[in-house]
Coordinates of C-alpha atoms in Angstrom, one line a residue:
Chain T
M287 CA 175.3 97.9 189.2
A288 CA 175.6 94.1 189.8
K289 CA 176.9 91.6 187.6
V290 CA 174.4 88.8 187.5
F291 CA 175.4 85.2 187.3
V292 CA 173.6 81.9 187.2
V293 CA 175.3 78.8 188.5
T294 CA 174.0 75.7 186.6
S295 CA 174.8 72.4 185.4
G296 CA 171.9 70.3 183.9
K297 CA 172.9 67.3 186.2
G298 CA 172.1 67.3 189.7
G299 CA 174.6 66.6 192.4
V300 CA 177.7 68.2 190.9
G301 CA 178.1 70.9 193.4
K302 CA 176.2 74.0 192.3
T303 CA 175.1 75.0 195.6
T304 CA 178.5 74.5 197.2
V305 CA 180.0 76.5 194.4
T306 CA 177.4 79.2 194.7
A307 CA 177.9 79.6 198.5
N308 CA 181.7 79.6 198.6
I309 CA 182.0 81.9 195.6
G310 CA 179.6 84.4 197.2
C311 CA 181.6 84.1 200.3
A312 CA 184.9 84.6 198.7
L313 CA 183.7 87.7 196.8
A314 CA 182.0 89.2 199.8
N315 CA 185.2 88.5 201.9
K316 CA 187.1 90.6 199.3
G317 CA 184.8 93.6 200.0
A318 CA 182.2 93.1 197.3
K319 CA 178.5 93.3 198.1
V320 CA 176.9 89.9 197.1
C321 CA 173.5 88.7 197.0
L322 CA 172.9 84.9 196.4
I323 CA 169.5 83.7 195.2
D324 CA 168.3 80.3 195.6
A325 CA 166.2 79.3 192.7
D326 CA 165.7 75.7 193.7
I327 CA 162.3 76.0 195.1
G328 CA 160.9 73.0 196.7
L329 CA 164.6 71.5 197.1
K330 CA 166.2 74.4 198.6
N331 CA 169.6 74.0 200.1
L332 CA 171.5 77.3 199.9
D333 CA 170.5 78.5 203.3
I334 CA 171.9 75.2 204.8
A335 CA 175.2 75.5 202.9
L336 CA 175.4 79.0 204.3
G337 CA 174.3 78.0 207.8
L338 CA 171.5 80.4 207.6
E339 CA 168.5 78.0 207.7
N340 CA 167.3 79.3 211.0
R341 CA 167.4 82.9 210.0
V342 CA 165.0 82.8 206.9
V343 CA 161.7 84.5 207.5
H344 CA 160.7 85.3 204.0
T345 CA 161.3 83.4 200.8
I346 CA 161.5 84.3 197.1
L347 CA 157.7 83.3 196.7
D348 CA 156.8 85.9 199.3
V349 CA 158.5 88.4 197.0
A350 CA 157.0 87.2 193.9
N351 CA 153.5 87.2 195.6
G352 CA 153.9 90.8 196.6
K353 CA 154.0 89.9 200.5
V354 CA 157.2 91.7 201.0
T355 CA 159.8 93.4 198.9
A356 CA 163.0 91.7 197.8
S357 CA 165.2 93.9 200.1
E358 CA 162.9 93.0 203.1
A359 CA 163.3 89.2 202.3
L360 CA 167.1 89.3 202.3
V361 CA 169.0 87.6 205.1
R362 CA 172.4 88.9 205.8
H363 CA 175.2 86.4 206.7
K364 CA 176.3 86.0 210.2
Q365 CA 180.0 86.6 209.7
I366 CA 180.2 88.3 206.4
K367 CA 178.6 91.8 206.3
G368 CA 178.5 92.1 202.6
L369 CA 176.8 88.8 201.9
Y370 CA 173.0 88.3 201.7
L371 CA 170.7 85.5 200.8
L372 CA 167.2 85.4 199.1
A373 CA 166.2 82.0 200.2
A374 CA 163.9 79.6 198.3
S375 CA 160.6 78.0 199.7
Q376 CA 160.6 74.3 200.9
I377 CA 156.8 74.0 200.6
A378 CA 156.2 75.0 196.9
T379 CA 157.0 74.0 193.4
K380 CA 159.1 75.7 190.6
E381 CA 155.9 76.4 188.7
M382 CA 154.8 79.0 191.4
L383 CA 157.6 81.3 190.2
S384 CA 158.0 82.6 186.6
P385 CA 160.9 83.9 184.6
E386 CA 159.2 87.4 184.7
D387 CA 159.0 87.2 188.5
M388 CA 162.8 86.4 188.6
K389 CA 163.5 89.4 186.4
K390 CA 161.4 91.8 188.4
I391 CA 163.1 90.6 191.7
V392 CA 166.6 91.0 190.3
A393 CA 165.8 94.4 188.9
E394 CA 164.7 95.5 192.4
I395 CA 168.0 94.6 194.0
Y396 CA 170.3 95.3 191.0
P397 CA 171.5 98.6 191.9
K398 CA 172.4 97.7 195.4
F399 CA 174.9 94.9 194.9
D400 CA 178.2 94.2 193.1
Y401 CA 177.4 90.7 192.3
I402 CA 174.1 88.7 192.2
I403 CA 174.5 84.9 192.0
V404 CA 171.5 82.8 191.3
D405 CA 171.7 79.1 192.2
S406 CA 169.9 77.1 189.5
P407 CA 168.1 73.8 190.2
A408 CA 169.1 70.6 188.3
G409 CA 167.3 69.9 185.1
I410 CA 166.3 72.1 182.1
E411 CA 162.6 72.9 182.8
R412 CA 160.8 75.6 184.6
G413 CA 163.3 75.9 187.5
F414 CA 166.2 76.3 185.1
R415 CA 164.3 79.0 183.0
N416 CA 163.6 80.9 186.0
A417 CA 167.2 80.8 187.2
I418 CA 168.6 82.1 183.9
A419 CA 165.9 84.7 183.2
A420 CA 167.8 87.6 184.7
A421 CA 171.3 86.4 184.3
E422 CA 173.8 87.9 181.9
R423 CA 176.6 85.4 182.9
A424 CA 176.8 81.8 183.6
L425 CA 179.0 79.4 185.6
V426 CA 178.5 75.9 184.2
V427 CA 179.5 73.3 186.8
T428 CA 180.5 69.9 185.8
T429 CA 182.3 66.9 187.4
P430 CA 184.8 65.0 185.2
E431 CA 182.3 62.1 184.4
L432 CA 180.2 61.6 181.1
P433 CA 176.7 62.1 182.3
A434 CA 177.7 65.5 183.9
I435 CA 179.7 66.8 180.9
T436 CA 177.0 65.8 178.3
D437 CA 174.5 67.6 180.5
A438 CA 176.6 70.6 180.7
D439 CA 177.0 70.6 176.9
R440 CA 173.2 70.7 176.6
V441 CA 172.8 73.4 179.1
I442 CA 175.5 75.5 177.3
G443 CA 173.5 75.1 174.1
L444 CA 170.3 76.2 175.9
L445 CA 172.2 79.4 177.4
E446 CA 173.3 80.4 174.0
N447 CA 169.9 79.8 172.6
S448 CA 168.6 82.1 175.4
G449 CA 170.7 84.8 173.9
M450 CA 173.7 84.6 176.4
L451 CA 177.0 85.4 174.8
E452 CA 179.4 82.4 174.6
S453 CA 182.2 84.7 176.1
N454 CA 179.9 85.2 179.3
I455 CA 179.6 81.4 179.8
R456 CA 182.4 79.8 181.9
L457 CA 183.1 76.3 182.8
L458 CA 183.9 75.2 186.4
I459 CA 185.2 71.6 186.9
N460 CA 184.4 70.2 190.3
R461 CA 185.6 67.2 192.2
F462 CA 188.6 66.8 190.1
K463 CA 190.8 63.8 191.1
I464 CA 194.4 64.5 190.2
Q465 CA 195.6 61.0 191.1
M466 CA 192.9 59.5 188.9
V467 CA 194.0 61.8 185.9
K468 CA 197.6 60.8 186.6
R469 CA 196.5 57.0 186.5
G470 CA 194.9 57.7 183.3
D471 CA 191.4 56.8 184.7
M472 CA 189.8 60.3 184.6
L473 CA 189.2 62.9 181.7
T474 CA 191.7 65.6 181.8
R475 CA 191.0 69.2 181.9
E476 CA 191.8 69.5 178.1
D477 CA 189.6 66.6 177.2
I478 CA 186.5 68.3 179.0
Q479 CA 187.3 71.8 177.9
G480 CA 187.9 70.7 174.4
N481 CA 184.5 69.1 174.1
L482 CA 182.5 71.8 175.9
A483 CA 184.5 74.5 174.0
I484 CA 183.9 77.3 176.5
D485 CA 186.5 79.2 178.8
L486 CA 187.6 77.6 182.0
I487 CA 187.2 79.7 185.1
G488 CA 188.4 77.2 187.7
I489 CA 189.1 73.5 188.7
I490 CA 188.0 72.4 192.1
P491 CA 189.9 69.2 193.4
D492 CA 187.8 66.6 195.2
S493 CA 188.1 67.3 198.8
D494 CA 186.8 66.0 202.3
E495 CA 186.9 69.6 203.5
V496 CA 183.8 70.5 201.6
I497 CA 181.8 67.8 203.5
V498 CA 183.3 68.8 207.0
A499 CA 182.4 72.5 206.0
T500 CA 178.9 71.5 205.0
N501 CA 178.4 69.6 208.2
K502 CA 179.3 72.8 210.2
G503 CA 177.2 75.1 207.9
V504 CA 180.2 77.1 207.4
P505 CA 181.3 77.4 203.6
V506 CA 184.8 76.0 203.2
V507 CA 186.1 79.5 202.3
L508 CA 185.4 80.6 205.9
N509 CA 186.1 77.3 207.5
G510 CA 189.9 76.9 207.0
N511 CA 193.0 79.0 207.0
G512 CA 192.7 80.2 203.6
E513 CA 194.6 77.2 202.3
G514 CA 193.4 74.2 200.3
I515 CA 190.0 74.2 198.8
G516 CA 189.2 77.7 200.2
R517 CA 192.1 78.9 198.3
V518 CA 190.7 77.6 195.1
F519 CA 187.4 79.2 195.6
N520 CA 189.4 82.6 196.3
N521 CA 191.2 82.1 193.1
I522 CA 188.0 81.7 191.2
A523 CA 186.5 84.7 193.0
Q524 CA 189.5 86.8 191.8
R525 CA 189.0 85.6 188.2
I526 CA 185.4 86.7 188.3
K527 CA 186.6 90.0 189.4
G528 CA 188.8 90.1 186.4
E529 CA 192.1 89.2 187.8
A530 CA 194.4 87.0 185.8
I531 CA 195.3 84.0 187.9
P532 CA 196.2 80.8 185.9
V533 CA 193.8 78.1 186.2
E534 CA 196.8 75.7 186.8
N535 CA 197.2 77.2 190.3
D536 CA 194.0 75.4 191.4
I537 CA 195.5 71.9 190.9
Q538 CA 199.2 72.5 191.4
E539 CA 198.5 73.5 195.0
Q540 CA 196.4 70.4 195.6
G541 CA 199.0 68.2 194.0
S542 CA 201.7 69.3 196.4
R543 CA 199.2 69.4 199.2
G544 CA 198.4 65.8 198.4
F545 CA 201.9 64.7 199.3
L546 CA 202.0 66.9 202.5
E547 CA 198.7 65.4 203.6
F548 CA 200.0 62.1 203.0
L549 CA 203.1 62.6 205.2
K550 CA 200.9 64.1 207.9
R551 CA 198.5 61.2 207.8
L552 CA 201.5 58.8 208.1
F553 CA 202.8 60.4 211.2
R554 CA 199.5 61.2 212.8
R555 CA 198.6 59.0 216.0
N556 CA 194.9 58.5 215.5
Chain V
M143 CA 200.9 37.6 200.6
F144 CA 204.0 39.5 202.0
F145 CA 205.9 39.0 198.7
G146 CA 202.7 40.2 196.9
L147 CA 203.4 43.7 198.4
F148 CA 206.6 44.0 196.3
R149 CA 205.4 42.5 193.2
K150 CA 205.4 45.0 190.4
K151 CA 201.9 45.9 189.2
K152 CA 200.8 45.2 185.8
K153 CA 200.3 48.3 183.9
T154 CA 196.7 48.5 182.7
E155 CA 195.4 51.0 180.2
G156 CA 193.3 53.6 182.0
S157 CA 189.7 54.3 181.2
R158 CA 190.4 57.8 180.3
K159 CA 190.7 57.0 176.5
E160 CA 187.4 55.2 176.4
A161 CA 185.7 57.9 178.3
K162 CA 187.2 60.5 175.8
D163 CA 186.1 58.6 172.8
R164 CA 182.6 58.2 174.2
L165 CA 182.4 61.8 175.0
E166 CA 183.4 62.9 171.5
S167 CA 181.0 60.7 169.9
I168 CA 178.2 62.1 172.3
T169 CA 178.9 65.8 172.1
G170 CA 180.9 66.1 168.9
G171 CA 178.9 68.2 166.4
R172 CA 176.0 68.8 168.7
R173 CA 176.6 72.4 169.1
Y174 CA 178.4 73.1 165.8
S175 CA 176.9 76.3 164.3
V176 CA 177.9 77.7 161.1
P177 CA 176.9 81.2 159.9
V178 CA 174.5 80.7 156.9
R179 CA 176.7 83.2 154.8
E180 CA 179.6 80.9 155.3
V181 CA 177.7 78.1 153.4
I182 CA 175.5 80.2 151.1
P183 CA 176.9 83.6 149.7
Q184 CA 174.7 86.6 149.8
E185 CA 174.0 86.6 146.0
L186 CA 172.9 82.8 146.1
L187 CA 170.4 83.5 148.9
Q188 CA 168.4 85.7 146.8
S189 CA 168.6 83.4 143.7
S190 CA 167.0 80.2 142.9
G191 CA 166.5 77.3 145.3
K192 CA 168.5 75.0 142.9
D193 CA 171.7 77.0 143.1
M194 CA 171.3 77.0 146.9
I195 CA 170.8 73.3 147.1
Y196 CA 174.0 72.8 144.9
Q197 CA 176.0 75.2 147.1
I198 CA 174.8 73.2 150.4
K199 CA 175.7 69.9 148.8
A200 CA 179.3 71.0 147.8
Y201 CA 179.9 72.5 151.3
V202 CA 178.6 69.6 153.2
A203 CA 180.4 67.0 151.0
D204 CA 183.7 69.0 151.5
K205 CA 183.2 69.4 155.3
Y206 CA 182.4 65.7 155.9
K207 CA 184.4 64.3 153.2
V208 CA 181.6 62.4 151.6
K209 CA 180.4 62.2 147.9
E210 CA 177.9 64.9 146.8
E211 CA 175.5 62.3 145.9
N212 CA 175.5 61.2 149.5
V213 CA 174.1 64.5 150.6
K214 CA 170.3 65.1 150.2
V215 CA 169.0 68.7 150.6
Q216 CA 165.5 69.7 150.8
L217 CA 163.9 73.1 150.9
E218 CA 160.6 73.6 152.7
E219 CA 158.5 76.5 153.7
H220 CA 157.2 76.8 157.2
N221 CA 155.4 79.8 158.5
G222 CA 157.1 82.1 156.0
Y223 CA 160.6 80.8 156.8
V224 CA 162.6 78.5 154.4
V225 CA 163.7 75.6 156.3
I226 CA 166.8 73.6 154.8
I227 CA 166.7 69.8 155.7
T228 CA 170.0 68.2 154.9
N229 CA 170.7 64.4 155.3
V230 CA 174.2 62.9 154.9
V231 CA 174.9 59.2 154.3
F232 CA 178.3 58.5 155.7
H233 CA 178.6 54.9 154.8

C-alpha cells in the first residue's frame, strides 16, 4: 500500500516540481516503486524535469474521462525501473479535473506502489484542492523569503483544515543560501521553522547543479556522482522512509563543499 | 582603488532581523488554535451565556495581557451553532 504525498507551497517558483522529481528518483533508486502525478494541468512541467516529455501518450485527463485506465497512462522512467509518471495535459484547465477524479485515480494505483507523490500547482484554488484530495501527507516547500513563507503558512492552515494531521505535514526549505545566513542577510532555519511550527524534513542549499540538471532533463539525483545537492535529496528520501538522518547534514556538507568549490574555481583554467 | 581592496569593510546590520520581525508580525497568531475546553470548562458550556462570556473575557485578558474591559465578547447563533465573536482592544 502506498504512502500518498502532495508537494505543495502556495507560492509559485519555489521548486515544487524539482523537489517532486528528485525525491521520486531518490526513493525509486533505493528500490521503492514510485508514481509521480503531475496535478499542474495547463502548466505541466514534471515530464520535462524528468526528461520524459517525448514519452507521454496519455494524460491524467484521459484517465479522468475514462479513455484509459491510470495504469495504462503511466510512463516508466528511462533509467529507473521503479519510477513512473502520470503526466498532466498542457491543453486543458484545472477545472476539468475534480478532487473526486483525483481520489479515484489514486485509489486505482494505490496498491501497486510504495509511494505516490502528487506535484501541486501554485495557488490555493481548484488545482491545489485536486492535488491534496487523495494525499495523507504533505511536503510544504518554501524558500527563505517572506512571500514564500507567508504563503506556506496559509497552505499549512488549509491542509490542517482539510483534515490532514499536523504530524503528517513536513517543511522543506529550498534555495537556502548559507553565506547569506552567515552574513545575517537571510532568515535562518530556526526563524522559518519557528514561525511555521511544523517539522522540518530537509534543507536544500541553493545550487547551480539544479539548473544544469534541468537543462539536461536528468534530475540532479541522477546527474551527479551522489554528492552535493543529489546527496541532500537522498537524505530527504531516507527521512521519508523513516530513517533518522539529522537535517544539519544537508547544510554542513554544502558549507564545506563551498570552500572546496572555491579552491577548485581558483585553480581552474577556464 | 588598489588600497580600497584592503580597507576593512564597515560592518552593517544584515536584513535578517527586519525579515524576522516582519514575518512574526504577518504569521504570528494566524494559526493559533485553542481547544474550546481550554477556554471554557465543560460545565460552563452547558450553563448560561453570561458565564461563558465572563470566562472568555478572563482567558483572553490573561493571554494577551490586556484589561478585561478591553475584551468584547458577543454570542450569536448561526445555523444552529453558537458563534463566539471576540474583539480585543490592545491600545
